[in-house]
């Protein structure tokens, strides 16, 4: 299993804070900075998840002779880079 609890909780906490800031009519730049923090936390989580997927699922598939996993990985990376 993957240990991404820290990043996931950070992103969730940031998102909850964003909603509360909007509801409290906080200063717009403060909301923008908070939203940027959410984006960075989610990016970090996705990078970690992708790395773990490659180290576990993709390696397992390749060891089992399921080479189509490489094509799937390429599609995933291409989609993430859009």
PDB file of N, CA and C in Angstrom:
ATOM      1  N   UNK A   1       0.837  -1.199   0.000  1.00  0.00           N
ATOM      2  CA  UNK A   1       0.000   0.000   0.000  1.00  0.00           C
ATOM      3  C   UNK A   1       0.869   1.245   0.000  1.00  0.00           C
ATOM      4  N   UNK A   2       0.283   2.321  -0.405  1.00  0.00           N
ATOM      5  CA  UNK A   2       1.027   3.566  -0.535  1.00  0.00           C
ATOM      6  C   UNK A   2       0.781   4.456   0.675  1.00  0.00           C
ATOM      7  N   UNK A   3       1.813   5.137   1.123  1.00  0.00           N
ATOM      8  CA  UNK A   3       1.711   6.022   2.276  1.00  0.00           C
ATOM      9  C   UNK A   3       1.636   7.472   1.802  1.00  0.00           C
ATOM     10  N   UNK A   4       0.438   7.899   1.415  1.00  0.00           N
ATOM     11  CA  UNK A   4       0.254   9.272   0.932  1.00  0.00           C
ATOM     12  C   UNK A   4      -0.680  10.042   1.846  1.00  0.00           C
ATOM     13  N   UNK A   5      -0.879   9.569   3.061  1.00  0.00           N
ATOM     14  CA  UNK A   5      -1.826  10.216   3.956  1.00  0.00           C
ATOM     15  C   UNK A   5      -1.512  11.682   4.187  1.00  0.00           C
ATOM     16  N   UNK A   6      -0.245  12.021   4.356  1.00  0.00           N
ATOM     17  CA  UNK A   6       0.127  13.401   4.667  1.00  0.00           C
ATOM     18  C   UNK A   6      -0.325  14.349   3.567  1.00  0.00           C
ATOM     19  N   UNK A   7       0.034  14.037   2.312  1.00  0.00           N
ATOM     20  CA  UNK A   7      -0.305  14.916   1.207  1.00  0.00           C
ATOM     21  C   UNK A   7      -1.817  14.988   1.007  1.00  0.00           C
ATOM     22  N   UNK A   8      -2.494  13.851   1.126  1.00  0.00           N
ATOM     23  CA  UNK A   8      -3.935  13.822   0.921  1.00  0.00           C
ATOM     24  C   UNK A   8      -4.642  14.671   1.974  1.00  0.00           C
ATOM     25  N   UNK A   9      -4.251  14.560   3.223  1.00  0.00           N
ATOM     26  CA  UNK A   9      -4.865  15.351   4.286  1.00  0.00           C
ATOM     27  C   UNK A   9      -4.597  16.830   4.081  1.00  0.00           C
ATOM     28  N   UNK A  10      -3.386  17.173   3.647  1.00  0.00           N
ATOM     29  CA  UNK A  10      -3.065  18.572   3.389  1.00  0.00           C
ATOM     30  C   UNK A  10      -3.981  19.141   2.316  1.00  0.00           C
ATOM     31  N   UNK A  11      -4.140  18.433   1.221  1.00  0.00           N
ATOM     32  CA  UNK A  11      -4.984  18.913   0.129  1.00  0.00           C
ATOM     33  C   UNK A  11      -6.421  19.060   0.603  1.00  0.00           C
ATOM     34  N   UNK A  12      -6.904  18.096   1.366  1.00  0.00           N
ATOM     35  CA  UNK A  12      -8.273  18.151   1.871  1.00  0.00           C
ATOM     36  C   UNK A  12      -8.445  19.344   2.814  1.00  0.00           C
ATOM     37  N   UNK A  13      -7.487  19.535   3.708  1.00  0.00           N
ATOM     38  CA  UNK A  13      -7.556  20.652   4.653  1.00  0.00           C
ATOM     39  C   UNK A  13      -7.536  21.983   3.929  1.00  0.00           C
ATOM     40  N   UNK A  14      -6.655  22.107   2.937  1.00  0.00           N
ATOM     41  CA  UNK A  14      -6.595  23.335   2.149  1.00  0.00           C
ATOM     42  C   UNK A  14      -7.921  23.604   1.452  1.00  0.00           C
ATOM     43  N   UNK A  15      -8.523  22.557   0.883  1.00  0.00           N
ATOM     44  CA  UNK A  15      -9.783  22.735   0.153  1.00  0.00           C
ATOM     45  C   UNK A  15     -10.899  23.172   1.093  1.00  0.00           C
ATOM     46  N   UNK A  16     -10.965  22.587   2.266  1.00  0.00           N
ATOM     47  CA  UNK A  16     -11.974  22.981   3.249  1.00  0.00           C
ATOM     48  C   UNK A  16     -11.761  24.441   3.651  1.00  0.00           C
ATOM     49  N   UNK A  17     -10.499  24.827   3.857  1.00  0.00           N
ATOM     50  CA  UNK A  17     -10.187  26.214   4.206  1.00  0.00           C
ATOM     51  C   UNK A  17     -10.628  27.165   3.099  1.00  0.00           C
ATOM     52  N   UNK A  18     -10.403  26.766   1.840  1.00  0.00           N
ATOM     53  CA  UNK A  18     -10.823  27.600   0.704  1.00  0.00           C
ATOM     54  C   UNK A  18     -12.314  27.878   0.750  1.00  0.00           C
ATOM     55  N   UNK A  19     -13.088  26.848   0.951  1.00  0.00           N
ATOM     56  CA  UNK A  19     -14.548  27.002   0.982  1.00  0.00           C
ATOM     57  C   UNK A  19     -14.962  27.953   2.103  1.00  0.00           C
ATOM     58  N   UNK A  20     -14.361  27.778   3.263  1.00  0.00           N
ATOM     59  CA  UNK A  20     -14.687  28.651   4.390  1.00  0.00           C
ATOM     60  C   UNK A  20     -14.288  30.087   4.124  1.00  0.00           C
ATOM     61  N   UNK A  21     -13.159  30.278   3.451  1.00  0.00           N
ATOM     62  CA  UNK A  21     -12.705  31.634   3.138  1.00  0.00           C
ATOM     63  C   UNK A  21     -13.686  32.319   2.196  1.00  0.00           C
ATOM     64  N   UNK A  22     -14.178  31.589   1.216  1.00  0.00           N
ATOM     65  CA  UNK A  22     -15.137  32.158   0.268  1.00  0.00           C
ATOM     66  C   UNK A  22     -16.428  32.515   0.998  1.00  0.00           C
ATOM     67  N   UNK A  23     -16.894  31.603   1.855  1.00  0.00           N
ATOM     68  CA  UNK A  23     -18.135  31.845   2.597  1.00  0.00           C
ATOM     69  C   UNK A  23     -18.003  33.039   3.540  1.00  0.00           C
ATOM     70  N   UNK A  24     -16.793  33.272   4.055  1.00  0.00           N
ATOM     71  CA  UNK A  24     -16.560  34.402   4.965  1.00  0.00           C
ATOM     72  C   UNK A  24     -16.219  35.677   4.206  1.00  0.00           C
ATOM     73  N   UNK A  25     -16.245  35.611   2.878  1.00  0.00           N
ATOM     74  CA  UNK A  25     -15.935  36.769   2.036  1.00  0.00           C
ATOM     75  C   UNK A  25     -14.535  37.305   2.338  1.00  0.00           C
ATOM     76  N   UNK A  26     -13.581  36.368   2.404  1.00  0.00           N
ATOM     77  CA  UNK A  26     -12.192  36.738   2.687  1.00  0.00           C
ATOM     78  C   UNK A  26     -11.606  37.551   1.536  1.00  0.00           C
ATOM     79  N   UNK A  27     -10.485  38.159   1.796  1.00  0.00           N
ATOM     80  CA  UNK A  27      -9.760  38.971   0.825  1.00  0.00           C
ATOM     81  C   UNK A  27      -9.345  38.079  -0.358  1.00  0.00           C
ATOM     82  N   UNK A  28      -9.689  38.503  -1.570  1.00  0.00           N
ATOM     83  CA  UNK A  28      -9.487  37.680  -2.777  1.00  0.00           C
ATOM     84  C   UNK A  28      -8.060  37.143  -2.924  1.00  0.00           C
ATOM     85  N   UNK A  29      -7.030  37.972  -2.758  1.00  0.00           N
ATOM     86  CA  UNK A  29      -5.674  37.411  -2.885  1.00  0.00           C
ATOM     87  C   UNK A  29      -5.397  36.290  -1.883  1.00  0.00           C
ATOM     88  N   UNK A  30      -5.946  36.387  -0.683  1.00  0.00           N
ATOM     89  CA  UNK A  30      -5.759  35.316   0.297  1.00  0.00           C
ATOM     90  C   UNK A  30      -6.390  34.012  -0.190  1.00  0.00           C
ATOM     91  N   UNK A  31      -7.571  34.106  -0.808  1.00  0.00           N
ATOM     92  CA  UNK A  31      -8.235  32.916  -1.358  1.00  0.00           C
ATOM     93  C   UNK A  31      -7.405  32.340  -2.497  1.00  0.00           C
ATOM     94  N   UNK A  32      -6.861  33.226  -3.343  1.00  0.00           N
ATOM     95  CA  UNK A  32      -6.022  32.766  -4.451  1.00  0.00           C
ATOM     96  C   UNK A  32      -4.778  32.036  -3.940  1.00  0.00           C
ATOM     97  N   UNK A  33      -4.141  32.571  -2.902  1.00  0.00           N
ATOM     98  CA  UNK A  33      -2.958  31.917  -2.343  1.00  0.00           C
ATOM     99  C   UNK A  33      -3.326  30.549  -1.765  1.00  0.00           C
ATOM    100  N   UNK A  34      -4.472  30.477  -1.117  1.00  0.00           N
ATOM    101  CA  UNK A  34      -4.923  29.213  -0.536  1.00  0.00           C
ATOM    102  C   UNK A  34      -5.231  28.209  -1.643  1.00  0.00           C
ATOM    103  N   UNK A  35      -5.886  28.662  -2.712  1.00  0.00           N
ATOM    104  CA  UNK A  35      -6.208  27.774  -3.835  1.00  0.00           C
ATOM    105  C   UNK A  35      -4.918  27.265  -4.488  1.00  0.00           C
ATOM    106  N   UNK A  36      -3.914  28.103  -4.576  1.00  0.00           N
ATOM    107  CA  UNK A  36      -2.624  27.690  -5.120  1.00  0.00           C
ATOM    108  C   UNK A  36      -2.002  26.600  -4.249  1.00  0.00           C
ATOM    109  N   UNK A  37      -2.146  26.722  -2.942  1.00  0.00           N
ATOM    110  CA  UNK A  37      -1.622  25.706  -2.024  1.00  0.00           C
ATOM    111  C   UNK A  37      -2.327  24.372  -2.242  1.00  0.00           C
ATOM    112  N   UNK A  38      -3.639  24.410  -2.494  1.00  0.00           N
ATOM    113  CA  UNK A  38      -4.394  23.184  -2.786  1.00  0.00           C
ATOM    114  C   UNK A  38      -3.840  22.523  -4.040  1.00  0.00           C
ATOM    115  N   UNK A  39      -3.643  23.327  -5.068  1.00  0.00           N
ATOM    116  CA  UNK A  39      -3.131  22.804  -6.333  1.00  0.00           C
ATOM    117  C   UNK A  39      -1.760  22.151  -6.147  1.00  0.00           C
ATOM    118  N   UNK A  40      -0.887  22.796  -5.393  1.00  0.00           N
ATOM    119  CA  UNK A  40       0.444  22.247  -5.156  1.00  0.00           C
ATOM    120  C   UNK A  40       0.384  20.946  -4.351  1.00  0.00           C
ATOM    121  N   UNK A  41      -0.497  20.896  -3.355  1.00  0.00           N
ATOM    122  CA  UNK A  41      -0.638  19.681  -2.551  1.00  0.00           C
ATOM    123  C   UNK A  41      -1.165  18.529  -3.403  1.00  0.00           C
ATOM    124  N   UNK A  42      -2.126  18.813  -4.274  1.00  0.00           N
ATOM    125  CA  UNK A  42      -2.653  17.765  -5.147  1.00  0.00           C
ATOM    126  C   UNK A  42      -1.612  17.315  -6.165  1.00  0.00           C
ATOM    127  N   UNK A  43      -0.834  18.251  -6.705  1.00  0.00           N
ATOM    128  CA  UNK A  43       0.248  17.885  -7.626  1.00  0.00           C
ATOM    129  C   UNK A  43       1.247  16.957  -6.939  1.00  0.00           C
ATOM    130  N   UNK A  44       1.602  17.275  -5.726  1.00  0.00           N
ATOM    131  CA  UNK A  44       2.537  16.457  -4.966  1.00  0.00           C
ATOM    132  C   UNK A  44       1.965  15.061  -4.743  1.00  0.00           C
ATOM    133  N   UNK A  45       0.705  14.991  -4.381  1.00  0.00           N
ATOM    134  CA  UNK A  45       0.041  13.710  -4.169  1.00  0.00           C
ATOM    135  C   UNK A  45       0.035  12.888  -5.452  1.00  0.00           C
ATOM    136  N   UNK A  46      -0.294  13.524  -6.582  1.00  0.00           N
ATOM    137  CA  UNK A  46      -0.349  12.813  -7.870  1.00  0.00           C
ATOM    138  C   UNK A  46       1.026  12.293  -8.276  1.00  0.00           C
ATOM    139  N   UNK A  47       2.064  13.067  -8.059  1.00  0.00           N
ATOM    140  CA  UNK A  47       3.416  12.608  -8.388  1.00  0.00           C
ATOM    141  C   UNK A  47       3.784  11.387  -7.555  1.00  0.00           C
ATOM    142  N   UNK A  48       3.476  11.434  -6.283  1.00  0.00           N
ATOM    143  CA  UNK A  48       3.769  10.299  -5.409  1.00  0.00           C
ATOM    144  C   UNK A  48       2.952   9.074  -5.825  1.00  0.00           C
ATOM    145  N   UNK A  49       1.693   9.274  -6.135  1.00  0.00           N
ATOM    146  CA  UNK A  49       0.831   8.171  -6.560  1.00  0.00           C
ATOM    147  C   UNK A  49       1.338   7.549  -7.852  1.00  0.00           C
ATOM    148  N   UNK A  50       1.733   8.374  -8.823  1.00  0.00           N
ATOM    149  CA  UNK A  50       2.263   7.866 -10.087  1.00  0.00           C
ATOM    150  C   UNK A  50       3.531   7.049  -9.841  1.00  0.00           C
ATOM    151  N   UNK A  51       4.423   7.562  -9.019  1.00  0.00           N
ATOM    152  CA  UNK A  51       5.647   6.826  -8.709  1.00  0.00           C
ATOM    153  C   UNK A  51       5.360   5.479  -8.072  1.00  0.00           C
ATOM    154  N   UNK A  52       4.450   5.469  -7.121  1.00  0.00           N
ATOM    155  CA  UNK A  52       4.081   4.207  -6.464  1.00  0.00           C
ATOM    156  C   UNK A  52       3.413   3.253  -7.449  1.00  0.00           C
ATOM    157  N   UNK A  53       2.590   3.775  -8.349  1.00  0.00           N
ATOM    158  CA  UNK A  53       1.930   2.943  -9.358  1.00  0.00           C
ATOM    159  C   UNK A  53       2.982   2.268 -10.243  1.00  0.00           C
ATOM    160  N   UNK A  54       3.995   3.032 -10.660  1.00  0.00           N
ATOM    161  CA  UNK A  54       5.050   2.471 -11.507  1.00  0.00           C
ATOM    162  C   UNK A  54       5.825   1.400 -10.736  1.00  0.00           C
ATOM    163  N   UNK A  55       6.194   1.696  -9.492  1.00  0.00           N
ATOM    164  CA  UNK A  55       6.997   0.760  -8.699  1.00  0.00           C
ATOM    165  C   UNK A  55       6.241  -0.505  -8.318  1.00  0.00           C
ATOM    166  N   UNK A  56       4.931  -0.441  -8.275  1.00  0.00           N
ATOM    167  CA  UNK A  56       4.167  -1.620  -7.844  1.00  0.00           C
ATOM    168  C   UNK A  56       3.372  -2.220  -9.006  1.00  0.00           C
ATOM    169  N   UNK A  57       2.329  -1.568  -9.421  1.00  0.00           N
ATOM    170  CA  UNK A  57       1.426  -2.130 -10.431  1.00  0.00           C
ATOM    171  C   UNK A  57       2.111  -2.397 -11.761  1.00  0.00           C
ATOM    172  N   UNK A  58       2.849  -1.418 -12.260  1.00  0.00           N
ATOM    173  CA  UNK A  58       3.493  -1.587 -13.571  1.00  0.00           C
ATOM    174  C   UNK A  58       4.554  -2.681 -13.503  1.00  0.00           C
ATOM    175  N   UNK A  59       5.364  -2.671 -12.464  1.00  0.00           N
ATOM    176  CA  UNK A  59       6.388  -3.711 -12.316  1.00  0.00           C
ATOM    177  C   UNK A  59       5.737  -5.083 -12.228  1.00  0.00           C
ATOM    178  N   UNK A  60       4.670  -5.208 -11.438  1.00  0.00           N
ATOM    179  CA  UNK A  60       3.961  -6.489 -11.330  1.00  0.00           C
ATOM    180  C   UNK A  60       3.441  -6.950 -12.688  1.00  0.00           C
ATOM    181  N   UNK A  61       2.852  -6.021 -13.436  1.00  0.00           N
ATOM    182  CA  UNK A  61       2.333  -6.366 -14.757  1.00  0.00           C
ATOM    183  C   UNK A  61       3.450  -6.830 -15.685  1.00  0.00           C
ATOM    184  N   UNK A  62       4.560  -6.136 -15.686  1.00  0.00           N
ATOM    185  CA  UNK A  62       5.675  -6.508 -16.561  1.00  0.00           C
ATOM    186  C   UNK A  62       6.242  -7.869 -16.172  1.00  0.00           C
ATOM    187  N   UNK A  63       6.370  -8.110 -14.879  1.00  0.00           N
ATOM    188  CA  UNK A  63       6.876  -9.412 -14.417  1.00  0.00           C
ATOM    189  C   UNK A  63       5.933 -10.544 -14.807  1.00  0.00           C
ATOM    190  N   UNK A  64       4.635 -10.228 -14.935  1.00  0.00           N
ATOM    191  CA  UNK A  64       3.642 -11.234 -15.329  1.00  0.00           C
ATOM    192  C   UNK A  64       3.485 -11.312 -16.848  1.00  0.00           C
ATOM    193  N   UNK A  65       4.307 -10.548 -17.573  1.00  0.00           N
ATOM    194  CA  UNK A  65       4.249 -10.596 -19.030  1.00  0.00           C
ATOM    195  C   UNK A  65       3.164  -9.740 -19.660  1.00  0.00           C
ATOM    196  N   UNK A  66       2.562  -8.864 -18.868  1.00  0.00           N
ATOM    197  CA  UNK A  66       1.511  -7.980 -19.392  1.00  0.00           C
ATOM    198  C   UNK A  66       2.161  -6.659 -19.832  1.00  0.00           C
ATOM    199  N   UNK A  67       2.749  -6.694 -21.013  1.00  0.00           N
ATOM    200  CA  UNK A  67       3.522  -5.556 -21.514  1.00  0.00           C
ATOM    201  C   UNK A  67       2.646  -4.391 -21.970  1.00  0.00           C
ATOM    202  N   UNK A  68       1.349  -4.632 -22.092  1.00  0.00           N
ATOM    203  CA  UNK A  68       0.436  -3.532 -22.427  1.00  0.00           C
ATOM    204  C   UNK A  68       0.394  -2.493 -21.303  1.00  0.00           C
ATOM    205  N   UNK A  69       0.915  -2.855 -20.135  1.00  0.00           N
ATOM    206  CA  UNK A  69       0.999  -1.907 -19.018  1.00  0.00           C
ATOM    207  C   UNK A  69       1.854  -0.699 -19.395  1.00  0.00           C
ATOM    208  N   UNK A  70       2.843  -0.915 -20.251  1.00  0.00           N
ATOM    209  CA  UNK A  70       3.696   0.200 -20.686  1.00  0.00           C
ATOM    210  C   UNK A  70       2.874   1.184 -21.516  1.00  0.00           C
ATOM    211  N   UNK A  71       2.057   0.653 -22.428  1.00  0.00           N
ATOM    212  CA  UNK A  71       1.201   1.534 -23.243  1.00  0.00           C
ATOM    213  C   UNK A  71       0.229   2.306 -22.365  1.00  0.00           C
ATOM    214  N   UNK A  72      -0.334   1.622 -21.370  1.00  0.00           N
ATOM    215  CA  UNK A  72      -1.253   2.303 -20.455  1.00  0.00           C
ATOM    216  C   UNK A  72      -0.526   3.402 -19.689  1.00  0.00           C
ATOM    217  N   UNK A  73       0.682   3.122 -19.232  1.00  0.00           N
ATOM    218  CA  UNK A  73       1.461   4.112 -18.497  1.00  0.00           C
ATOM    219  C   UNK A  73       1.749   5.328 -19.370  1.00  0.00           C
ATOM    220  N   UNK A  74       2.078   5.095 -20.625  1.00  0.00           N
ATOM    221  CA  UNK A  74       2.333   6.207 -21.539  1.00  0.00           C
ATOM    222  C   UNK A  74       1.074   7.067 -21.672  1.00  0.00           C
ATOM    223  N   UNK A  75      -0.093   6.414 -21.818  1.00  0.00           N
ATOM    224  CA  UNK A  75      -1.354   7.179 -21.927  1.00  0.00           C
ATOM    225  C   UNK A  75      -1.626   7.974 -20.655  1.00  0.00           C
ATOM    226  N   UNK A  76      -1.369   7.390 -19.508  1.00  0.00           N
ATOM    227  CA  UNK A  76      -1.587   8.091 -18.242  1.00  0.00           C
ATOM    228  C   UNK A  76      -0.691   9.317 -18.156  1.00  0.00           C
ATOM    229  N   UNK A  77       0.574   9.158 -18.465  1.00  0.00           N
ATOM    230  CA  UNK A  77       1.515  10.277 -18.391  1.00  0.00           C
ATOM    231  C   UNK A  77       1.130  11.362 -19.389  1.00  0.00           C
ATOM    232  N   UNK A  78       0.758  10.958 -20.605  1.00  0.00           N
ATOM    233  CA  UNK A  78       0.346  11.950 -21.597  1.00  0.00           C
ATOM    234  C   UNK A  78      -0.873  12.735 -21.131  1.00  0.00           C
ATOM    235  N   UNK A  79      -1.812  12.029 -20.531  1.00  0.00           N
ATOM    236  CA  UNK A  79      -3.029  12.719 -20.045  1.00  0.00           C
ATOM    237  C   UNK A  79      -2.697  13.657 -18.892  1.00  0.00           C
ATOM    238  N   UNK A  80      -1.810  13.253 -18.014  1.00  0.00           N
ATOM    239  CA  UNK A  80      -1.430  14.107 -16.895  1.00  0.00           C
ATOM    240  C   UNK A  80      -0.679  15.345 -17.339  1.00  0.00           C
ATOM    241  N   UNK A  81       0.000  15.250 -18.470  1.00  0.00           N
ATOM    242  CA  UNK A  81       0.795  16.383 -18.952  1.00  0.00           C
ATOM    243  C   UNK A  81      -0.020  17.398 -19.742  1.00  0.00           C
ATOM    244  N   UNK A  82      -1.285  17.110 -19.990  1.00  0.00           N
ATOM    245  CA  UNK A  82      -2.133  18.065 -20.740  1.00  0.00           C
ATOM    246  C   UNK A  82      -2.477  19.247 -19.885  1.00  0.00           C
TER     247      UNK A  82
END
